[in-house]
Amino acid sequence: MNVLKLFFKTGFTNSSACKPHFRRQLIRKISSTSFDKYASFNPSPLSLRQLLEFGTKGSKNGCQEASFHFLRKELPVRLANIMKEISLLPDNLLTMPSVRLVMSWYEQSFQELLQFESGDEMSHLPKFTDKLINIRNRHTNVVETMAQGILELKETHGIDVNTENRIQYFLDRFYMSRISIRMLINQHTLLFGSDSELGNHPRHIGSIDPGCNVLHVVQDAFENARFLCEQYYLMCPEIEIICKSPGNKLKNIEIVYVPSHLYHMLFELFKNAMRAVVEHHSEETEVPKLKVMICKGVEDLTIKLSDEGGGVPRSKTDLLFQYMYSTAPQPCRSNSGSAPLAGYGYGLPLSRLYARYFHGDIILNSLEGFGTDALIYLKVLSNEANELLPVYNTTTSKFYASDIPVSDWSSSPSNGPSSTSTRTYFTSATACRS
C-alpha cells in the first residue's frame, strides 16, 4: 500500500460517556466540535521503514508538502486522544498547579495546529515548520512538570493504591504519546526546517539512522555514564563487550533505528549498573567489569548488560518500573522554577517506553546477592518496528473508573491480615503439641 495512503488511514473510536461538566472546563479554550472530532479518530501508527521512505530525498513521498498534509491532521489526533485521558484523571490531581500547567500547554498547542486545518497554500509550509519548533520547545519540560504534579498530589492529599494504579497506567500512555509526537515533529523539522542546518549526520534521515552501529552507541553511552560515575564515586567498573551475529561475518552490527532513543536506554542502564557495582563492592580495591553482549538474530536485536552489583529481590523487580518508586532522594525545584528529573524514579520506566515505542522491550532479570541482567530487545526488521500508540476508547475510560480487583489468591503474611486469626490459632496450637 502506498505510504501516503497509510498516513491518512484513520478510524473512528467510540466515545465514552461524558464526564461531569467541570472536566469539560479543562478544554474550555478549544472549540468543542474540533476537539471531539479529532479525539474520535485513532492515531495512525507508522513503522520505521515508512518514516525512512518518507524522508528519503528523491523519494516520491519525500517532500515537505506531503509531511505538512499528514502532520496537520495526525498531530491534533494524537494531542486530542491524550488530552481526553488527562480529563479522566482523579479530581485532586487535576487541580494540582503543575498538572494544570501541562494541560494549558496541550490546549495551546492543539489550538495552534488548528490554524493549519484547511488550505493547501505553499505559503503555510514555513509557518507550519516554525510552529512545530515552538510547540516542541513549549513541551520540553512536560515530563518533569507532570512528575512535579504527582509529587504535589502526594504531599497535599496522599495517594492510595487505586489512585497509584491509575496514575501508573496514565503516565505510561501519556509519556508514550509524548515520545511519538516529538518523533513526528523532529522528523519534519530535521528534514525541512532550520534544524536541518544544525549539522545532522549526513547518513541520517531526520533522527533515524538507516545503518545505526549498535556498538558505537553502546560505547558512547558507557563513556558518558563512566564520566558521571567517576565524578561521584572516584572509580568506575570497566566494560567487556561481545558481538554475535549468527550467519553474518561482518564485525559491525547495524539496524535501522533512532540512535538517540537507544542511547537514552543504554545510558540509564549503565548508570544503574555502575552505581550498583561500586556501592556493592565499596570495600574492595577493584570492582567487577560490566559485561555487554550484542546479538543480532532474524527478528530481534538483543543487548544484554550484566553487572555484579548485588541484584535486587524478586519482590522489588517490578517496582523498578513504577513511576512513584525511586531509591534517590526526592528532588527539589531549582530557582528557575524548572523541575529536575533526577530522583523522580522515571529513568527505567521512560527507558522501557523508548524500547516499546517501536515494539521492543526492556526486561530485568536479577539474582539477589549477585547481580542483574538488563536486556534490551529491538526489532531487526524496520517494517515490523511499528509505533506503539495509546488509543482513547471506552476500554480506556472504564479503566480510570474502576478499582483494582480484590485478589482471589492467598498472599504472604506481610501482604494482608486476611487470615491472621486462623494463622495465630494454628501457630499456638502447634506450639502446644510440641
One Martini backbone bead per residue (centre of mass of N, CA, C, O) as a GRO file, in nm:
protein
  434
    1MET     BB    1   0.098   0.035   0.020
    2ASN     BB    2   0.085   0.347   0.017
    3VAL     BB    3   0.217   0.558   0.240
    4LEU     BB    4   0.004   0.788   0.230
    5LYS     BB    5  -0.239   0.609   0.282
    6LEU     BB    6  -0.147   0.528   0.563
    7PHE     BB    7  -0.134   0.813   0.683
    8PHE     BB    8  -0.463   0.865   0.623
    9LYS     BB    9  -0.539   0.623   0.798
   10THR     BB   10  -0.844   0.625   0.978
   11GLY     BB   11  -1.036   0.573   1.281
   12PHE     BB   12  -1.305   0.517   1.471
   13THR     BB   13  -1.406   0.586   1.806
   14ASN     BB   14  -1.571   0.531   2.077
   15SER     BB   15  -1.743   0.708   2.294
   16SER     BB   16  -1.773   0.797   2.603
   17ALA     BB   17  -1.898   0.896   2.867
   18CYS     BB   18  -1.962   1.176   3.014
   19LYS     BB   19  -1.832   1.393   3.208
   20PRO     BB   20  -1.833   1.620   3.407
   21HIS     BB   21  -1.844   1.954   3.346
   22PHE     BB   22  -1.569   2.044   3.477
   23ARG     BB   23  -1.388   1.884   3.275
   24ARG     BB   24  -1.454   2.062   3.025
   25GLN     BB   25  -1.279   2.308   3.127
   26LEU     BB   26  -1.001   2.197   3.027
   27ILE     BB   27  -1.122   2.277   2.712
   28ARG     BB   28  -1.232   2.581   2.688
   29LYS     BB   29  -1.038   2.699   2.443
   30ILE     BB   30  -1.179   2.482   2.273
   31SER     BB   31  -1.338   2.357   2.028
   32SER     BB   32  -1.559   2.109   2.071
   33THR     BB   33  -1.583   2.006   1.783
   34SER     BB   34  -1.282   1.971   1.718
   35PHE     BB   35  -1.203   1.794   1.954
   36ASP     BB   36  -1.404   1.557   1.910
   37LYS     BB   37  -1.313   1.486   1.629
   38TYR     BB   38  -1.012   1.408   1.694
   39ALA     BB   39  -1.079   1.210   1.937
   40SER     BB   40  -1.234   0.996   1.736
   41PHE     BB   41  -0.960   0.926   1.642
   42ASN     BB   42  -0.710   0.727   1.544
   43PRO     BB   43  -0.406   0.672   1.542
   44SER     BB   44  -0.125   0.653   1.302
   45PRO     BB   45   0.089   0.415   1.272
   46LEU     BB   46   0.438   0.389   1.219
   47SER     BB   47   0.717   0.292   1.060
   48LEU     BB   48   1.046   0.303   1.003
   49ARG     BB   49   1.019   0.263   0.701
   50GLN     BB   50   0.820   0.489   0.644
   51LEU     BB   51   0.995   0.718   0.758
   52LEU     BB   52   1.231   0.664   0.567
   53GLU     BB   53   1.089   0.689   0.291
   54PHE     BB   54   0.972   0.972   0.337
   55GLY     BB   55   1.273   1.112   0.394
   56THR     BB   56   1.382   1.042   0.124
   57LYS     BB   57   1.556   1.168  -0.110
   58GLY     BB   58   1.367   1.130  -0.415
   59SER     BB   59   1.117   1.049  -0.312
   60LYS     BB   60   0.780   1.064  -0.377
   61ASN     BB   61   0.729   1.118  -0.048
   62GLY     BB   62   0.981   1.328  -0.004
   63CYS     BB   63   0.799   1.590   0.115
   64GLN     BB   64   0.684   1.868   0.270
   65GLU     BB   65   0.385   1.867   0.188
   66ALA     BB   66   0.313   1.581   0.284
   67SER     BB   67   0.389   1.627   0.578
   68PHE     BB   68   0.189   1.853   0.629
   69HIS     BB   69  -0.076   1.694   0.567
   70PHE     BB   70  -0.033   1.484   0.792
   71LEU     BB   71   0.032   1.655   1.056
   72ARG     BB   72  -0.229   1.841   1.064
   73LYS     BB   73  -0.392   1.574   1.154
   74GLU     BB   74  -0.224   1.387   1.353
   75LEU     BB   75  -0.147   1.570   1.591
   76PRO     BB   76  -0.438   1.635   1.693
   77VAL     BB   77  -0.509   1.342   1.752
   78ARG     BB   78  -0.290   1.286   1.968
   79LEU     BB   79  -0.366   1.516   2.156
   80ALA     BB   80  -0.670   1.452   2.203
   81ASN     BB   81  -0.641   1.168   2.320
   82ILE     BB   82  -0.468   1.252   2.575
   83MET     BB   83  -0.660   1.474   2.683
   84LYS     BB   84  -0.888   1.284   2.755
   85GLU     BB   85  -0.722   1.137   2.978
   86ILE     BB   86  -0.665   1.374   3.162
   87SER     BB   87  -0.978   1.416   3.231
   88LEU     BB   88  -0.972   1.120   3.399
   89LEU     BB   89  -0.842   1.209   3.632
   90PRO     BB   90  -0.818   1.276   3.934
   91ASP     BB   91  -0.934   1.554   4.078
   92ASN     BB   92  -0.688   1.628   4.258
   93LEU     BB   93  -0.481   1.625   4.021
   94LEU     BB   94  -0.617   1.847   3.835
   95THR     BB   95  -0.552   2.083   4.062
   96MET     BB   96  -0.268   2.086   4.008
   97PRO     BB   97  -0.054   2.316   3.890
   98SER     BB   98   0.122   2.136   3.699
   99VAL     BB   99  -0.112   2.002   3.546
  100ARG     BB  100  -0.241   2.264   3.441
  101LEU     BB  101   0.006   2.348   3.279
  102VAL     BB  102   0.016   2.110   3.086
  103MET     BB  103  -0.268   2.149   2.972
  104SER     BB  104  -0.213   2.433   2.853
  105TRP     BB  105  -0.009   2.336   2.644
  106TYR     BB  106  -0.200   2.149   2.489
  107GLU     BB  107  -0.410   2.355   2.417
  108GLN     BB  108  -0.228   2.548   2.256
  109SER     BB  109  -0.122   2.345   2.047
  110PHE     BB  110  -0.392   2.262   1.931
  111GLN     BB  111  -0.486   2.545   1.844
  112GLU     BB  112  -0.246   2.603   1.649
  113LEU     BB  113  -0.302   2.362   1.450
  114LEU     BB  114  -0.588   2.464   1.351
  115GLN     BB  115  -0.473   2.686   1.153
  116PHE     BB  116  -0.398   2.424   0.941
  117GLU     BB  117  -0.661   2.262   0.860
  118SER     BB  118  -0.674   2.449   0.607
  119GLY     BB  119  -0.529   2.457   0.322
  120ASP     BB  120  -0.266   2.451   0.039
  121GLU     BB  121  -0.062   2.657   0.084
  122MET     BB  122   0.278   2.704   0.055
  123SER     BB  123   0.300   2.937   0.271
  124HIS     BB  124   0.257   2.741   0.526
  125LEU     BB  125   0.521   2.581   0.565
  126PRO     BB  126   0.710   2.768   0.733
  127LYS     BB  127   0.504   2.820   0.962
  128PHE     BB  128   0.466   2.527   1.046
  129THR     BB  129   0.757   2.464   1.124
  130ASP     BB  130   0.781   2.686   1.339
  131LYS     BB  131   0.548   2.581   1.514
  132LEU     BB  132   0.675   2.308   1.587
  133ILE     BB  133   0.914   2.427   1.740
  134ASN     BB  134   0.746   2.572   1.955
  135ILE     BB  135   0.605   2.321   2.065
  136ARG     BB  136   0.854   2.164   2.148
  137ASN     BB  137   0.960   2.380   2.347
  138ARG     BB  138   0.711   2.388   2.534
  139HIS     BB  139   0.745   2.054   2.595
  140THR     BB  140   1.020   1.999   2.736
  141ASN     BB  141   0.894   1.989   3.062
  142VAL     BB  142   0.670   1.768   3.094
  143VAL     BB  143   0.786   1.543   3.267
  144GLU     BB  144   0.864   1.713   3.518
  145THR     BB  145   0.588   1.854   3.564
  146MET     BB  146   0.416   1.602   3.604
  147ALA     BB  147   0.584   1.492   3.838
  148GLN     BB  148   0.525   1.734   4.023
  149GLY     BB  149   0.220   1.683   4.038
  150ILE     BB  150   0.243   1.415   4.191
  151LEU     BB  151   0.387   1.534   4.439
  152GLU     BB  152   0.163   1.732   4.517
  153LEU     BB  153  -0.046   1.515   4.576
  154LYS     BB  154   0.114   1.357   4.791
  155GLU     BB  155   0.144   1.606   4.992
  156THR     BB  156  -0.177   1.692   5.012
  157HIS     BB  157  -0.345   1.385   4.980
  158GLY     BB  158  -0.234   1.149   4.876
  159ILE     BB  159  -0.184   0.788   4.774
  160ASP     BB  160  -0.355   0.537   4.671
  161VAL     BB  161  -0.374   0.243   4.510
  162ASN     BB  162  -0.575   0.323   4.288
  163THR     BB  163  -0.438   0.586   4.204
  164GLU     BB  164  -0.162   0.465   4.135
  165ASN     BB  165  -0.265   0.281   3.909
  166ARG     BB  166  -0.374   0.510   3.725
  167ILE     BB  167  -0.111   0.669   3.699
  168GLN     BB  168   0.059   0.449   3.568
  169TYR     BB  169  -0.121   0.413   3.320
  170PHE     BB  170  -0.109   0.706   3.223
  171LEU     BB  171   0.201   0.762   3.200
  172ASP     BB  172   0.261   0.556   2.985
  173ARG     BB  173   0.072   0.695   2.773
  174PHE     BB  174   0.166   0.989   2.787
  175TYR     BB  175   0.474   0.941   2.721
  176MET     BB  176   0.428   0.791   2.457
  177SER     BB  177   0.288   1.021   2.314
  178ARG     BB  178   0.525   1.218   2.336
  179ILE     BB  179   0.731   1.057   2.177
  180SER     BB  180   0.566   1.054   1.910
  181ILE     BB  181   0.539   1.360   1.866
  182ARG     BB  182   0.844   1.423   1.864
  183MET     BB  183   0.914   1.245   1.628
  184LEU     BB  184   0.749   1.393   1.410
  185ILE     BB  185   0.867   1.673   1.453
  186ASN     BB  186   1.167   1.603   1.410
  187GLN     BB  187   1.145   1.500   1.124
  188HIS     BB  188   1.047   1.762   0.996
  189THR     BB  189   1.266   1.969   1.104
  190LEU     BB  190   1.520   1.808   0.999
  191LEU     BB  191   1.426   1.811   0.690
  192PHE     BB  192   1.274   2.130   0.662
  193GLY     BB  193   1.421   2.297   0.871
  194SER     BB  194   1.654   2.456   1.067
  195ASP     BB  195   1.761   2.181   1.182
  196SER     BB  196   1.910   2.096   0.908
  197GLU     BB  197   2.162   2.309   0.996
  198LEU     BB  198   2.295   2.140   1.263
  199GLY     BB  199   2.469   1.883   1.165
  200ASN     BB  200   2.358   1.634   1.065
  201HIS     BB  201   2.401   1.337   0.976
  202PRO     BB  202   2.420   1.243   0.644
  203ARG     BB  203   2.280   0.952   0.695
  204HIS     BB  204   2.046   1.075   0.814
  205ILE     BB  205   1.681   1.053   0.862
  206GLY     BB  206   1.673   1.271   1.053
  207SER     BB  207   1.666   1.062   1.344
  208ILE     BB  208   1.745   0.834   1.144
  209ASP     BB  209   1.945   0.535   1.120
  210PRO     BB  210   2.000   0.303   0.865
  211GLY     BB  211   2.310   0.242   1.018
  212CYS     BB  212   2.308   0.157   1.319
  213ASN     BB  213   2.572   0.142   1.544
  214VAL     BB  214   2.557  -0.025   1.831
  215LEU     BB  215   2.843  -0.017   1.949
  216HIS     BB  216   2.877   0.292   1.945
  217VAL     BB  217   2.644   0.354   2.141
  218VAL     BB  218   2.747   0.192   2.377
  219GLN     BB  219   3.019   0.345   2.411
  220ASP     BB  220   2.900   0.627   2.451
  221ALA     BB  221   2.725   0.567   2.701
  222PHE     BB  222   2.952   0.463   2.880
  223GLU     BB  223   3.140   0.712   2.886
  224ASN     BB  224   2.929   0.909   3.012
  225ALA     BB  225   2.868   0.739   3.264
  226ARG     BB  226   3.160   0.727   3.368
  227PHE     BB  227   3.200   1.023   3.423
  228LEU     BB  228   2.989   1.037   3.652
  229CYS     BB  229   3.097   0.812   3.832
  230GLU     BB  230   3.383   0.937   3.882
  231GLN     BB  231   3.281   1.200   4.009
  232TYR     BB  232   3.130   1.055   4.255
  233TYR     BB  233   3.329   0.779   4.321
  234LEU     BB  234   3.628   0.766   4.182
  235MET     BB  235   3.498   0.522   4.016
  236CYS     BB  236   3.489   0.240   3.767
  237PRO     BB  237   3.379   0.012   3.570
  238GLU     BB  238   3.447  -0.186   3.332
  239ILE     BB  239   3.434  -0.319   2.990
  240GLU     BB  240   3.268  -0.597   2.813
  241ILE     BB  241   3.246  -0.684   2.462
  242ILE     BB  242   3.004  -0.878   2.270
  243CYS     BB  243   2.961  -0.995   1.930
  244LYS     BB  244   2.660  -1.134   1.769
  245SER     BB  245   2.602  -1.277   1.419
  246PRO     BB  246   2.443  -1.505   1.281
  247GLY     BB  247   2.554  -1.534   0.945
  248ASN     BB  248   2.751  -1.280   1.016
  249LYS     BB  249   3.083  -1.156   0.944
  250LEU     BB  250   3.035  -0.890   1.037
  251LYS     BB  251   3.128  -0.671   1.286
  252ASN     BB  252   2.896  -0.490   1.230
  253ILE     BB  253   2.602  -0.388   1.401
  254GLU     BB  254   2.301  -0.316   1.219
  255ILE     BB  255   2.025  -0.076   1.223
  256VAL     BB  256   1.715   0.059   1.215
  257TYR     BB  257   1.737   0.371   1.401
  258VAL     BB  258   1.729   0.568   1.701
  259PRO     BB  259   2.000   0.669   1.866
  260SER     BB  260   1.878   0.841   2.101
  261HIS     BB  261   1.706   0.613   2.219
  262LEU     BB  262   1.929   0.406   2.275
  263TYR     BB  263   2.099   0.587   2.453
  264HIS     BB  264   1.896   0.631   2.678
  265MET     BB  265   1.884   0.338   2.772
  266LEU     BB  266   2.189   0.282   2.822
  267PHE     BB  267   2.256   0.511   3.017
  268GLU     BB  268   2.065   0.417   3.241
  269LEU     BB  269   2.180   0.129   3.279
  270PHE     BB  270   2.470   0.212   3.343
  271LYS     BB  271   2.418   0.382   3.592
  272ASN     BB  272   2.291   0.156   3.762
  273ALA     BB  273   2.525  -0.049   3.744
  274MET     BB  274   2.752   0.126   3.859
  275ARG     BB  275   2.628   0.187   4.130
  276ALA     BB  276   2.594  -0.107   4.226
  277VAL     BB  277   2.890  -0.199   4.207
  278VAL     BB  278   3.033   0.015   4.382
  279GLU     BB  279   2.856  -0.026   4.642
  280HIS     BB  280   2.893  -0.342   4.671
  281HIS     BB  281   3.235  -0.285   4.638
  282SER     BB  282   3.348  -0.064   4.853
  283GLU     BB  283   3.581  -0.260   5.001
  284GLU     BB  284   3.722  -0.269   4.726
  285THR     BB  285   3.979  -0.211   4.490
  286GLU     BB  286   3.807  -0.385   4.290
  287VAL     BB  287   3.582  -0.408   4.017
  288PRO     BB  288   3.364  -0.545   3.830
  289LYS     BB  289   3.268  -0.595   3.527
  290LEU     BB  290   3.098  -0.509   3.254
  291LYS     BB  291   2.866  -0.702   3.051
  292VAL     BB  292   2.835  -0.710   2.691
  293MET     BB  293   2.577  -0.824   2.463
  294ILE     BB  294   2.553  -0.846   2.104
  295CYS     BB  295   2.255  -0.967   1.927
  296LYS     BB  296   2.173  -1.076   1.592
  297GLY     BB  297   1.889  -1.170   1.448
  298VAL     BB  298   1.607  -1.202   1.262
  299GLU     BB  299   1.412  -1.025   1.468
  300ASP     BB  300   1.627  -0.971   1.702
  301LEU     BB  301   1.785  -0.728   1.904
  302THR     BB  302   2.028  -0.788   2.163
  303ILE     BB  303   2.099  -0.633   2.485
  304LYS     BB  304   2.332  -0.735   2.737
  305LEU     BB  305   2.352  -0.630   3.082
  306SER     BB  306   2.604  -0.721   3.316
  307ASP     BB  307   2.612  -0.739   3.674
  308GLU     BB  308   2.781  -0.718   4.021
  309GLY     BB  309   2.552  -0.548   4.230
  310GLY     BB  310   2.358  -0.773   4.402
  311GLY     BB  311   2.090  -0.703   4.327
  312VAL     BB  312   1.738  -0.789   4.356
  313PRO     BB  313   1.455  -0.859   4.468
  314ARG     BB  314   1.180  -0.993   4.325
  315SER     BB  315   0.975  -0.797   4.476
  316LYS     BB  316   1.132  -0.530   4.334
  317THR     BB  317   1.139  -0.535   4.022
  318ASP     BB  318   0.863  -0.399   3.943
  319LEU     BB  319   0.920  -0.125   4.095
  320LEU     BB  320   1.134  -0.006   3.891
  321PHE     BB  321   0.869   0.071   3.688
  322GLN     BB  322   0.777   0.281   3.890
  323TYR     BB  323   0.716   0.620   3.923
  324MET     BB  324   0.690   0.605   4.263
  325TYR     BB  325   0.987   0.475   4.245
  326SER     BB  326   1.280   0.556   4.451
  327THR     BB  327   1.631   0.567   4.564
  328ALA     BB  328   1.622   0.862   4.553
  329PRO     BB  329   1.600   1.166   4.635
  330GLN     BB  330   1.395   1.413   4.658
  331PRO     BB  331   1.333   1.664   4.460
  332CYS     BB  332   1.417   2.002   4.371
  333ARG     BB  333   1.361   2.301   4.280
  334SER     BB  334   1.470   2.547   4.108
  335ASN     BB  335   1.498   2.889   4.073
  336SER     BB  336   1.367   2.873   3.776
  337GLY     BB  337   1.126   2.632   3.816
  338SER     BB  338   1.251   2.385   3.727
  339ALA     BB  339   1.241   2.038   3.708
  340PRO     BB  340   1.399   1.775   3.806
  341LEU     BB  341   1.465   1.434   3.720
  342ALA     BB  342   1.616   1.350   3.946
  343GLY     BB  343   1.438   1.128   4.176
  344TYR     BB  344   1.162   1.027   4.034
  345GLY     BB  345   1.196   0.734   3.890
  346TYR     BB  346   1.202   0.757   3.544
  347GLY     BB  347   1.427   0.607   3.392
  348LEU     BB  348   1.314   0.316   3.340
  349PRO     BB  349   1.027   0.369   3.235
  350LEU     BB  350   1.121   0.544   2.990
  351SER     BB  351   1.310   0.338   2.860
  352ARG     BB  352   1.088   0.129   2.803
  353LEU     BB  353   0.925   0.310   2.615
  354TYR     BB  354   1.139   0.342   2.397
  355ALA     BB  355   1.144   0.041   2.331
  356ARG     BB  356   0.823   0.007   2.278
  357TYR     BB  357   0.764   0.208   2.051
  358PHE     BB  358   0.908  -0.022   1.840
  359HIS     BB  359   0.849  -0.313   1.969
  360GLY     BB  360   1.007  -0.347   2.221
  361ASP     BB  361   1.228  -0.400   2.518
  362ILE     BB  362   1.261  -0.422   2.885
  363ILE     BB  363   1.450  -0.653   3.093
  364LEU     BB  364   1.473  -0.785   3.429
  365ASN     BB  365   1.734  -0.999   3.573
  366SER     BB  366   1.768  -1.115   3.907
  367LEU     BB  367   2.038  -1.192   4.150
  368GLU     BB  368   2.031  -1.218   4.459
  369GLY     BB  369   2.370  -1.137   4.562
  370PHE     BB  370   2.494  -1.054   4.265
  371GLY     BB  371   2.292  -0.958   4.004
  372THR     BB  372   2.218  -0.804   3.673
  373ASP     BB  373   2.002  -0.841   3.388
  374ALA     BB  374   1.983  -0.635   3.101
  375LEU     BB  375   1.731  -0.625   2.839
  376ILE     BB  376   1.739  -0.531   2.498
  377TYR     BB  377   1.473  -0.503   2.260
  378LEU     BB  378   1.484  -0.513   1.900
  379LYS     BB  379   1.395  -0.456   1.583
  380VAL     BB  380   1.524  -0.555   1.280
  381LEU     BB  381   1.271  -0.490   1.119
  382SER     BB  382   1.138  -0.195   1.001
  383ASN     BB  383   0.840  -0.303   0.930
  384GLU     BB  384   0.803  -0.405   1.249
  385ALA     BB  385   0.866  -0.108   1.359
  386ASN     BB  386   0.606  -0.002   1.527
  387GLU     BB  387   0.407   0.202   1.662
  388LEU     BB  388   0.314   0.253   2.007
  389LEU     BB  389  -0.021   0.354   2.076
  390PRO     BB  390  -0.249   0.537   2.229
  391VAL     BB  391  -0.606   0.467   2.274
  392TYR     BB  392  -0.907   0.621   2.285
  393ASN     BB  393  -1.168   0.455   2.479
  394THR     BB  394  -1.382   0.268   2.663
  395THR     BB  395  -1.160   0.108   2.804
  396THR     BB  396  -1.013   0.348   2.919
  397SER     BB  397  -1.244   0.475   3.090
  398LYS     BB  398  -1.290   0.220   3.268
  399PHE     BB  399  -1.019   0.214   3.411
  400TYR     BB  400  -1.048   0.492   3.564
  401ALA     BB  401  -1.329   0.385   3.712
  402SER     BB  402  -1.176   0.148   3.835
  403ASP     BB  403  -1.082  -0.092   4.051
  404ILE     BB  404  -0.894  -0.300   4.211
  405PRO     BB  405  -0.905  -0.618   4.224
  406VAL     BB  406  -0.958  -0.867   4.429
  407SER     BB  407  -0.785  -1.113   4.539
  408ASP     BB  408  -0.805  -1.492   4.471
  409TRP     BB  409  -0.533  -1.518   4.636
  410SER     BB  410  -0.303  -1.604   4.832
  411SER     BB  411  -0.093  -1.451   5.075
  412SER     BB  412   0.136  -1.317   5.241
  413PRO     BB  413   0.159  -1.199   5.559
  414SER     BB  414   0.261  -0.904   5.456
  415ASN     BB  415  -0.008  -0.851   5.254
  416GLY     BB  416  -0.218  -0.944   5.490
  417PRO     BB  417  -0.493  -1.004   5.745
  418SER     BB  418  -0.704  -1.227   5.656
  419SER     BB  419  -0.550  -1.489   5.835
  420THR     BB  420  -0.456  -1.424   6.127
  421SER     BB  421  -0.632  -1.585   6.328
  422THR     BB  422  -0.578  -1.865   6.210
  423ARG     BB  423  -0.268  -1.854   6.230
  424THR     BB  424  -0.251  -1.814   6.536
  425TYR     BB  425  -0.395  -2.075   6.617
  426PHE     BB  426  -0.206  -2.273   6.469
  427THR     BB  427   0.059  -2.189   6.610
  428SER     BB  428  -0.029  -2.242   6.907
  429ALA     BB  429  -0.113  -2.540   6.870
  430THR     BB  430   0.163  -2.643   6.781
  431ALA     BB  431   0.321  -2.555   7.034
  432CYS     BB  432   0.162  -2.735   7.241
  433ARG     BB  433   0.253  -3.018   7.096
  434SER     BB  434   0.581  -2.979   7.133
   0.00000   0.00000   0.00000
